[in-house]
Coordinates of C-alpha atoms and ligand atoms in Angstrom, one line a residue:
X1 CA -9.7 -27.0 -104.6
X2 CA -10.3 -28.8 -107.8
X3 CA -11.2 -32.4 -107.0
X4 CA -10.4 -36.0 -109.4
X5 CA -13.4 -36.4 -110.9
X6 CA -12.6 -39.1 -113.3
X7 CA -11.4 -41.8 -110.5
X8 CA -8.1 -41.7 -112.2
X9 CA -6.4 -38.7 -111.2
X10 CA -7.1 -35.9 -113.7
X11 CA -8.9 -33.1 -113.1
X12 CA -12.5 -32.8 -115.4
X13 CA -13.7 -29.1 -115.3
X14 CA -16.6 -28.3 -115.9
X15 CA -17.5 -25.3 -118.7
X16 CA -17.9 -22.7 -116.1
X17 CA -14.5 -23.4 -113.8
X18 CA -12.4 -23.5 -117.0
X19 CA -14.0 -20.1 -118.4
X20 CA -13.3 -18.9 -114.7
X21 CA -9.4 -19.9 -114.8
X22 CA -9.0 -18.8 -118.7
X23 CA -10.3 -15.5 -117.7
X24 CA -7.8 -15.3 -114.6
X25 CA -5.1 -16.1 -116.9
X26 CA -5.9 -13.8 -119.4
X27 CA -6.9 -11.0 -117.3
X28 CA -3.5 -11.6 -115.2
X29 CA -1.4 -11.4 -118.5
X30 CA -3.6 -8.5 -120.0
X31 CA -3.9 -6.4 -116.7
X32 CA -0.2 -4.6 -116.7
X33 CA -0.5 -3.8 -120.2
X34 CA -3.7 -2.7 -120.2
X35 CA -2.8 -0.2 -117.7
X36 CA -0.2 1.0 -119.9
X37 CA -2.1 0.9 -123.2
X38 CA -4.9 3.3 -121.6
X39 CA -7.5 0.2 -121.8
X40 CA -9.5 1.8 -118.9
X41 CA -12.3 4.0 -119.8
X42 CA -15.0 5.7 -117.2
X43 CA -18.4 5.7 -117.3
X44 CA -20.1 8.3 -115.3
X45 CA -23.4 7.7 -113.5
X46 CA -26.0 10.4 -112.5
X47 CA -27.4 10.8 -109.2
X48 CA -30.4 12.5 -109.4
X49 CA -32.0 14.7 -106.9
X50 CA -35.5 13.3 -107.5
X51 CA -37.9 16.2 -106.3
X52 CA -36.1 18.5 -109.2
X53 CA -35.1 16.4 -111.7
X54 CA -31.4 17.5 -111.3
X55 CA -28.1 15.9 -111.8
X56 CA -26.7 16.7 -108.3
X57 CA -23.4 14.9 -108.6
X58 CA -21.5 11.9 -110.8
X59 CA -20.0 8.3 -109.8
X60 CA -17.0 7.2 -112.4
X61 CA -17.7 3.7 -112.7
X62 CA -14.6 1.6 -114.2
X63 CA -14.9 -0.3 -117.6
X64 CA -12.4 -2.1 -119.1
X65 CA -11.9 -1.3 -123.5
X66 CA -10.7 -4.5 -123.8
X67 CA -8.9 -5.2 -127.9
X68 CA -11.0 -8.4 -128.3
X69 CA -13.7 -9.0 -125.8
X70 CA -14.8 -5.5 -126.1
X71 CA -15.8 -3.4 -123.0
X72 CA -16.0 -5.5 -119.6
X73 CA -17.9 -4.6 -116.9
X74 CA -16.0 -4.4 -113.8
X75 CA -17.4 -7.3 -111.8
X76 CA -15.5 -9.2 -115.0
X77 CA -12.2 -7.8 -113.8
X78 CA -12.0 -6.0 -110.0
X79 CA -11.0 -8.6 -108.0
X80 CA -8.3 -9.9 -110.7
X81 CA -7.1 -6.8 -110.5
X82 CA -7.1 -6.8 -106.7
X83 CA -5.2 -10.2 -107.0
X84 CA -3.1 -9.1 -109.3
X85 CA -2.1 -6.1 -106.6
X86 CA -3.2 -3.4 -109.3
X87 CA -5.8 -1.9 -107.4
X88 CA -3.7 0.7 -106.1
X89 CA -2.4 2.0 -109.4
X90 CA -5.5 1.4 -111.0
X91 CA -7.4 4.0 -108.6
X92 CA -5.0 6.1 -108.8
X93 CA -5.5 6.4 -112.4
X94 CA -9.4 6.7 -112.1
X95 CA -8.5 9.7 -110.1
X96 CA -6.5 11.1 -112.6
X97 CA -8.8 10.7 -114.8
X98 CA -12.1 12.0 -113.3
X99 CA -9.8 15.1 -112.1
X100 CA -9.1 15.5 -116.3
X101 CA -12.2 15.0 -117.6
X102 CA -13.5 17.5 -114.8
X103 CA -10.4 20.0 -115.9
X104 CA -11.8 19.6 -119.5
X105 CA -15.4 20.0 -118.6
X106 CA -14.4 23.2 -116.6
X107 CA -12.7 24.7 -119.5
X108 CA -15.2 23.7 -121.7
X109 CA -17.4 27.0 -119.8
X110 CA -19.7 23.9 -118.3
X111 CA -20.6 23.6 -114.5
X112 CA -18.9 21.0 -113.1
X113 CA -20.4 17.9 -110.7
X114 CA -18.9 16.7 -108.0
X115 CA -17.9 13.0 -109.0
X116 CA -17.2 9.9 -107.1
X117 CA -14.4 7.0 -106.6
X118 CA -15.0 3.7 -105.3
X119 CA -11.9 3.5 -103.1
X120 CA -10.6 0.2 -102.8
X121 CA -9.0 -0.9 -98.7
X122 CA -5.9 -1.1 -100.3
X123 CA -5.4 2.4 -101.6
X124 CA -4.9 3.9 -97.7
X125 CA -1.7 1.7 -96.9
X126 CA 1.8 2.8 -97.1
X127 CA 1.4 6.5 -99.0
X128 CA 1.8 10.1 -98.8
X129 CA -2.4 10.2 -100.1
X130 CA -2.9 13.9 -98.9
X131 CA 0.0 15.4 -100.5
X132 CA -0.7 13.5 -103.9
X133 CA -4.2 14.3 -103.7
X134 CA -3.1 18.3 -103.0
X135 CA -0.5 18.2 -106.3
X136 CA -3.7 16.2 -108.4
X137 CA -5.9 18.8 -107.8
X138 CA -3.4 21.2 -108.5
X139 CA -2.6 20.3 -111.2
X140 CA -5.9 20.7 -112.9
X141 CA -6.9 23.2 -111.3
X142 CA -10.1 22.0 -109.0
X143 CA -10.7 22.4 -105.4
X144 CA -11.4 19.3 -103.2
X145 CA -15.2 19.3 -102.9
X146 CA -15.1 18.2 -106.6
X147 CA -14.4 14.8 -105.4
X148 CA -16.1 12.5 -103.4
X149 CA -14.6 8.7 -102.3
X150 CA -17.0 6.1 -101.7
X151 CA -15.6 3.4 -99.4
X152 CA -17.6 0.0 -98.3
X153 CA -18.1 -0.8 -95.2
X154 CA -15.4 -3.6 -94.5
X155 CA -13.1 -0.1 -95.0
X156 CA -15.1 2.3 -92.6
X157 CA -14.7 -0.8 -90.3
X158 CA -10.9 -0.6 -90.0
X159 CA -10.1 2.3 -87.5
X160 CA -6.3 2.0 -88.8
X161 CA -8.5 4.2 -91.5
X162 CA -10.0 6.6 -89.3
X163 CA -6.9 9.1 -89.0
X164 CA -6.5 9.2 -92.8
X165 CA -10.3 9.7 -93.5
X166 CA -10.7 12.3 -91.5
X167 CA -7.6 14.2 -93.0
X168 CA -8.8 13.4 -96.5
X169 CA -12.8 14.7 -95.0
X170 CA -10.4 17.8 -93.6
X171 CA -9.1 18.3 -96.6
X172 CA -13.0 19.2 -97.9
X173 CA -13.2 15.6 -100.0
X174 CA -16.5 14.2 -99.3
X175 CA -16.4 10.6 -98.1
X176 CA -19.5 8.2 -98.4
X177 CA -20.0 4.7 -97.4
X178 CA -21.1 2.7 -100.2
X179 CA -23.3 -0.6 -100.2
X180 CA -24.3 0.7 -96.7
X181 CA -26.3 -1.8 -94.7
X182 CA -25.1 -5.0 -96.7
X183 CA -21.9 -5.9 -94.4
X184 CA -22.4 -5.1 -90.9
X185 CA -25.2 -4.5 -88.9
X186 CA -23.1 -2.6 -86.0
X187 CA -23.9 1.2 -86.4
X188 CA -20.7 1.9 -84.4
X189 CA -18.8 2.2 -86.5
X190 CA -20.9 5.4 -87.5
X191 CA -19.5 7.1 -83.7
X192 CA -16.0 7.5 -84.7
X193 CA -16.0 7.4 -88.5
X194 CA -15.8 10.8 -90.1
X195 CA -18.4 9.8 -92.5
X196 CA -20.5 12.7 -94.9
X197 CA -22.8 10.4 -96.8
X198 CA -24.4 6.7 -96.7
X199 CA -25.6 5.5 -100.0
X200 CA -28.4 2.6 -99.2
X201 CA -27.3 -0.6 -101.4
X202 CA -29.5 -1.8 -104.2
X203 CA -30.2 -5.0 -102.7
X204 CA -32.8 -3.0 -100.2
X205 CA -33.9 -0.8 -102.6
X206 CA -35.2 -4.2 -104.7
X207 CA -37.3 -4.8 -102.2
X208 CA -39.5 -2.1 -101.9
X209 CA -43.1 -3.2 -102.3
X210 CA -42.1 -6.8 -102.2
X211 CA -40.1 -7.3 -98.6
X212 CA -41.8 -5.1 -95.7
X213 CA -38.1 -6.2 -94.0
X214 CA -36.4 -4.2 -96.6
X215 CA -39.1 -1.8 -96.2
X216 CA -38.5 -1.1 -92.7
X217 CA -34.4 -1.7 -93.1
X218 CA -34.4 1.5 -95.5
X219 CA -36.8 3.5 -92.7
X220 CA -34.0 2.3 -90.3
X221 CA -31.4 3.8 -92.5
X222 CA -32.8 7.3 -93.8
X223 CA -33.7 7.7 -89.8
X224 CA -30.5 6.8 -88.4
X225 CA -29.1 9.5 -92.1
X226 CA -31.5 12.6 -90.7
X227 CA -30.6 11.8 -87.1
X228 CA -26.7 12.2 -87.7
X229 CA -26.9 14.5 -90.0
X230 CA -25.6 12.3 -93.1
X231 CA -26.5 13.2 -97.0
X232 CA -27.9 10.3 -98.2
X233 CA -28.4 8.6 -101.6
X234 CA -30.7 5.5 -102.7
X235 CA -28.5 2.5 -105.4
X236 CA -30.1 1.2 -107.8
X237 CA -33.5 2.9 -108.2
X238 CA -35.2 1.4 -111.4
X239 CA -39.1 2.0 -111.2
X240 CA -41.5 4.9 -109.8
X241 CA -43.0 2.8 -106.8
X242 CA -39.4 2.9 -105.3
X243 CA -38.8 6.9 -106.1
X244 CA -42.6 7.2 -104.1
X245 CA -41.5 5.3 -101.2
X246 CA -37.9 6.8 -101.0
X247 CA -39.4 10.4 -101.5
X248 CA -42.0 9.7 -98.7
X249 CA -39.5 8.6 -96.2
X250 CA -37.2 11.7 -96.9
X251 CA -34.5 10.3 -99.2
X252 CA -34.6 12.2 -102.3
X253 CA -31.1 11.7 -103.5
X254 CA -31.2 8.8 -106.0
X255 CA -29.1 6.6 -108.8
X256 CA -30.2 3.9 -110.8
X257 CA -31.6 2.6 -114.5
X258 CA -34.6 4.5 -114.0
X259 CA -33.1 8.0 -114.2
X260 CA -30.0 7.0 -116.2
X261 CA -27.6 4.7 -116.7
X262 CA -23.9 4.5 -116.8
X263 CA -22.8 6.9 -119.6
X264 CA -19.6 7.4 -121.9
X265 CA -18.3 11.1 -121.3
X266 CA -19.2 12.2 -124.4
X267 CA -22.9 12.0 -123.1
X268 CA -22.4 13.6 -120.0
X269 CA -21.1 16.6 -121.5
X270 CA -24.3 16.7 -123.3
X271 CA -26.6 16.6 -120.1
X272 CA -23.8 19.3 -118.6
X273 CA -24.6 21.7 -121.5
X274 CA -28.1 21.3 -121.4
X275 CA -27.8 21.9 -116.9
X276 CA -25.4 24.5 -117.5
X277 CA -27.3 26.2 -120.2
X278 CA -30.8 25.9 -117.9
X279 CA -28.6 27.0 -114.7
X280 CA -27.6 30.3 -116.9
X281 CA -30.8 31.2 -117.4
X282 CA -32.8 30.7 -114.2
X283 CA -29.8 32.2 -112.5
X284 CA -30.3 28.9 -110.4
X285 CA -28.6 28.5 -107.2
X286 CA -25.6 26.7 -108.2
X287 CA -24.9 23.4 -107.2
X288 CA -21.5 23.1 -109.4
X289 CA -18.0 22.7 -108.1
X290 CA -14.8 24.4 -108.9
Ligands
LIG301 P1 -21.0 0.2 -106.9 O1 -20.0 1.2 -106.6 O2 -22.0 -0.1 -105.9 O3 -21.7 0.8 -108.3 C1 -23.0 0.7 -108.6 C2 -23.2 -0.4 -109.6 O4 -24.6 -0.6 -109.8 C3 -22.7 -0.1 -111.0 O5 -22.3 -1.4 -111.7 C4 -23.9 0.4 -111.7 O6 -23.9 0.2 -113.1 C5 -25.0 -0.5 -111.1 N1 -26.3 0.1 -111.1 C6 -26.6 1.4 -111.0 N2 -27.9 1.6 -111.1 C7 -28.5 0.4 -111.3 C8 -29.8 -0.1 -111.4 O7 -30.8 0.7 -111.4 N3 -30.0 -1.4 -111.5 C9 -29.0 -2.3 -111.5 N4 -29.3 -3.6 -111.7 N5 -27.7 -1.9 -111.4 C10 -27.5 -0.6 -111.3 P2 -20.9 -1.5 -112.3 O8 -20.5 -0.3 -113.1 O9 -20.9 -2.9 -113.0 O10 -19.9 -1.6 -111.0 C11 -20.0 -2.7 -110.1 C12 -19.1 -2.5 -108.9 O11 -17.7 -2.5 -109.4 C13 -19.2 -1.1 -108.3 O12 -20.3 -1.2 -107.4 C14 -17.9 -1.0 -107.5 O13 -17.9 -1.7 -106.3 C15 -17.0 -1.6 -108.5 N6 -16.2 -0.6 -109.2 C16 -16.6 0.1 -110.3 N7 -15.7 1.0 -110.7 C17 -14.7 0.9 -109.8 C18 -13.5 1.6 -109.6 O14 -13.1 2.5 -110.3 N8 -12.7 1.2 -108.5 C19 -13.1 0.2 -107.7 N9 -12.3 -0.1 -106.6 N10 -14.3 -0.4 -107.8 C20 -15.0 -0.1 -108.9
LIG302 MG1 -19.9 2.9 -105.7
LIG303 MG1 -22.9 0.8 -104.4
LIG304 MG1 -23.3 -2.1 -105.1

């Protein structure tokens, strides 16, 4: 609620609200035809199994090419896209795309990585998402356990959810639950929720070595992940102290600055050459999808 700030009834900004609103406006007007214009590119983030050095897997991380401002970071655009009620189709394309780009990859003779979506709460409502999900991977030619949907925790919350999830988890799609730990403190949720993997949220992760609260909340979680049987993976890992402590509490899955960052596609398929090429010749156990 803007307020009168000049006693006479107009409304004084100040710098940061009016960037806030121009960027609202010119997201809102931008947003449709940036979905059709193919604006969107993905960035692809390792995870790193950190006692091997591996890439174990991939999360497609949305940017946005924009003609003028160049490319945005999504905390510069989600929720104007969630207000703009583009989520939907906008995760729908990321899902095309990462099921592409994995198609490509495939052909290409490399060995693929199972990649992850951050699922939005509004993608479940209202659609035929198993069927759709079926044709998609049909129609590149992958099986399911290529794919991986991250959901937050205000999403593994809603049990209106649960029958879908577990169809989708049926349907051999790993599901995680990202930014775990940050939302709720109620582990029930965890009884009835077909989840496969936690990832522990940065914020936590920070704190090793400087909160012994953090410290003992990541214990909490990588006990409660062994107990239930959960793969788990550590956000936001960016110096060695935090890869000791995670490794010596039995989290060994990992993703963060440290290892790598974000990259363009063109520099994943690099690292997948170079894995592939090192798989070949180890005759390594493979830990590639189809
Ligand atoms: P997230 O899913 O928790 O993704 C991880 C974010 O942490 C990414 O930021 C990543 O670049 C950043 N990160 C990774 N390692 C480190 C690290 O070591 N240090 C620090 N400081 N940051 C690290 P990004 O790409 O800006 O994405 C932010 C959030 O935007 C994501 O958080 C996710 O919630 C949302 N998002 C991104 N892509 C999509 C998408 O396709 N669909 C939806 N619905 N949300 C998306
Ligand atoms: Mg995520
Ligand atoms: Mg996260
Ligand atoms: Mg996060």
């Amino acid at each position: 609620q803007a307020k009168s700030t000049d006693g006479q009834g107009y409304f004084l900004f100040d710098d940061q609200l009016r960037e806030k609103l121009q960027q609202k406006t010119m997201i809102a007007k931008y947003l449709h035809s940036a979905l059709e214009n193919h604006e969107f590119v993905l960035h692809y983030q390792p995870q790193v199994n950190a006692a091997t050095g591996a890439v174990a897997g991939l999360e497609a991380l949305v940017r946005w090419n924009h003609p003028e401002k160049g490319l945005l970071l999504p905390g510069y655009f989600i929720s104007a896209v969630e207000e703009a009620g583009l989520m939907t189709q906008l995760t729908d394309w990321v899902i095309h795309e990462v099921c592409r780009q994995l198609a490509e990859w495939k052909r290409e003779g490399l060995q693929i990585l199972r990649t992850s979506v951050n699922i939005s709460n509004s993608w479940f409502y209202n659609r035929n998402l198993i069927p759709m999900l079926r044709s998609i991977l049909d129609e590149y030619g992958l099986t399911p356990d290529c794919l991986e949907f991250e959901i937050t925790e205000s999403t593994a919350l809603l049990e209106e959810h649960y029958p879908l999830l577990q169809q989708i988890r049926d349907e051999g799609i790993l599901v995680s639950v990202d930014d775990f730990g940050t939302k709720y403190s109620s582990l029930n949720y965890l009884k009835h929720f077909p989840v496969g993997k936690i990832k522990i949220d940065r914020t936590f992760i920070v704190g090793i070595g400087q909160s012994s609260i953090d410290e003992t909340i990541i214990k909490s979680i990588t006990f409660v992940a062994s107990q239930l049987g959960y793969d788990l993976i550590a956000e936001g890992v960016e110096c060695e102290e935090q890869v000791d402590f995670l490794m010596a509490h039995g989290c060994k899955y990992m993703q963060g600055f440290l290892f790598y960052r974000p990259l363009p596609a063109g520099e994943i398929r690099s690292l997948l050459q170079t894995s592939t090429a090192a798989s070949k010749t180890e005759m390594a156990e493979s830990k590639g999808c189809s």
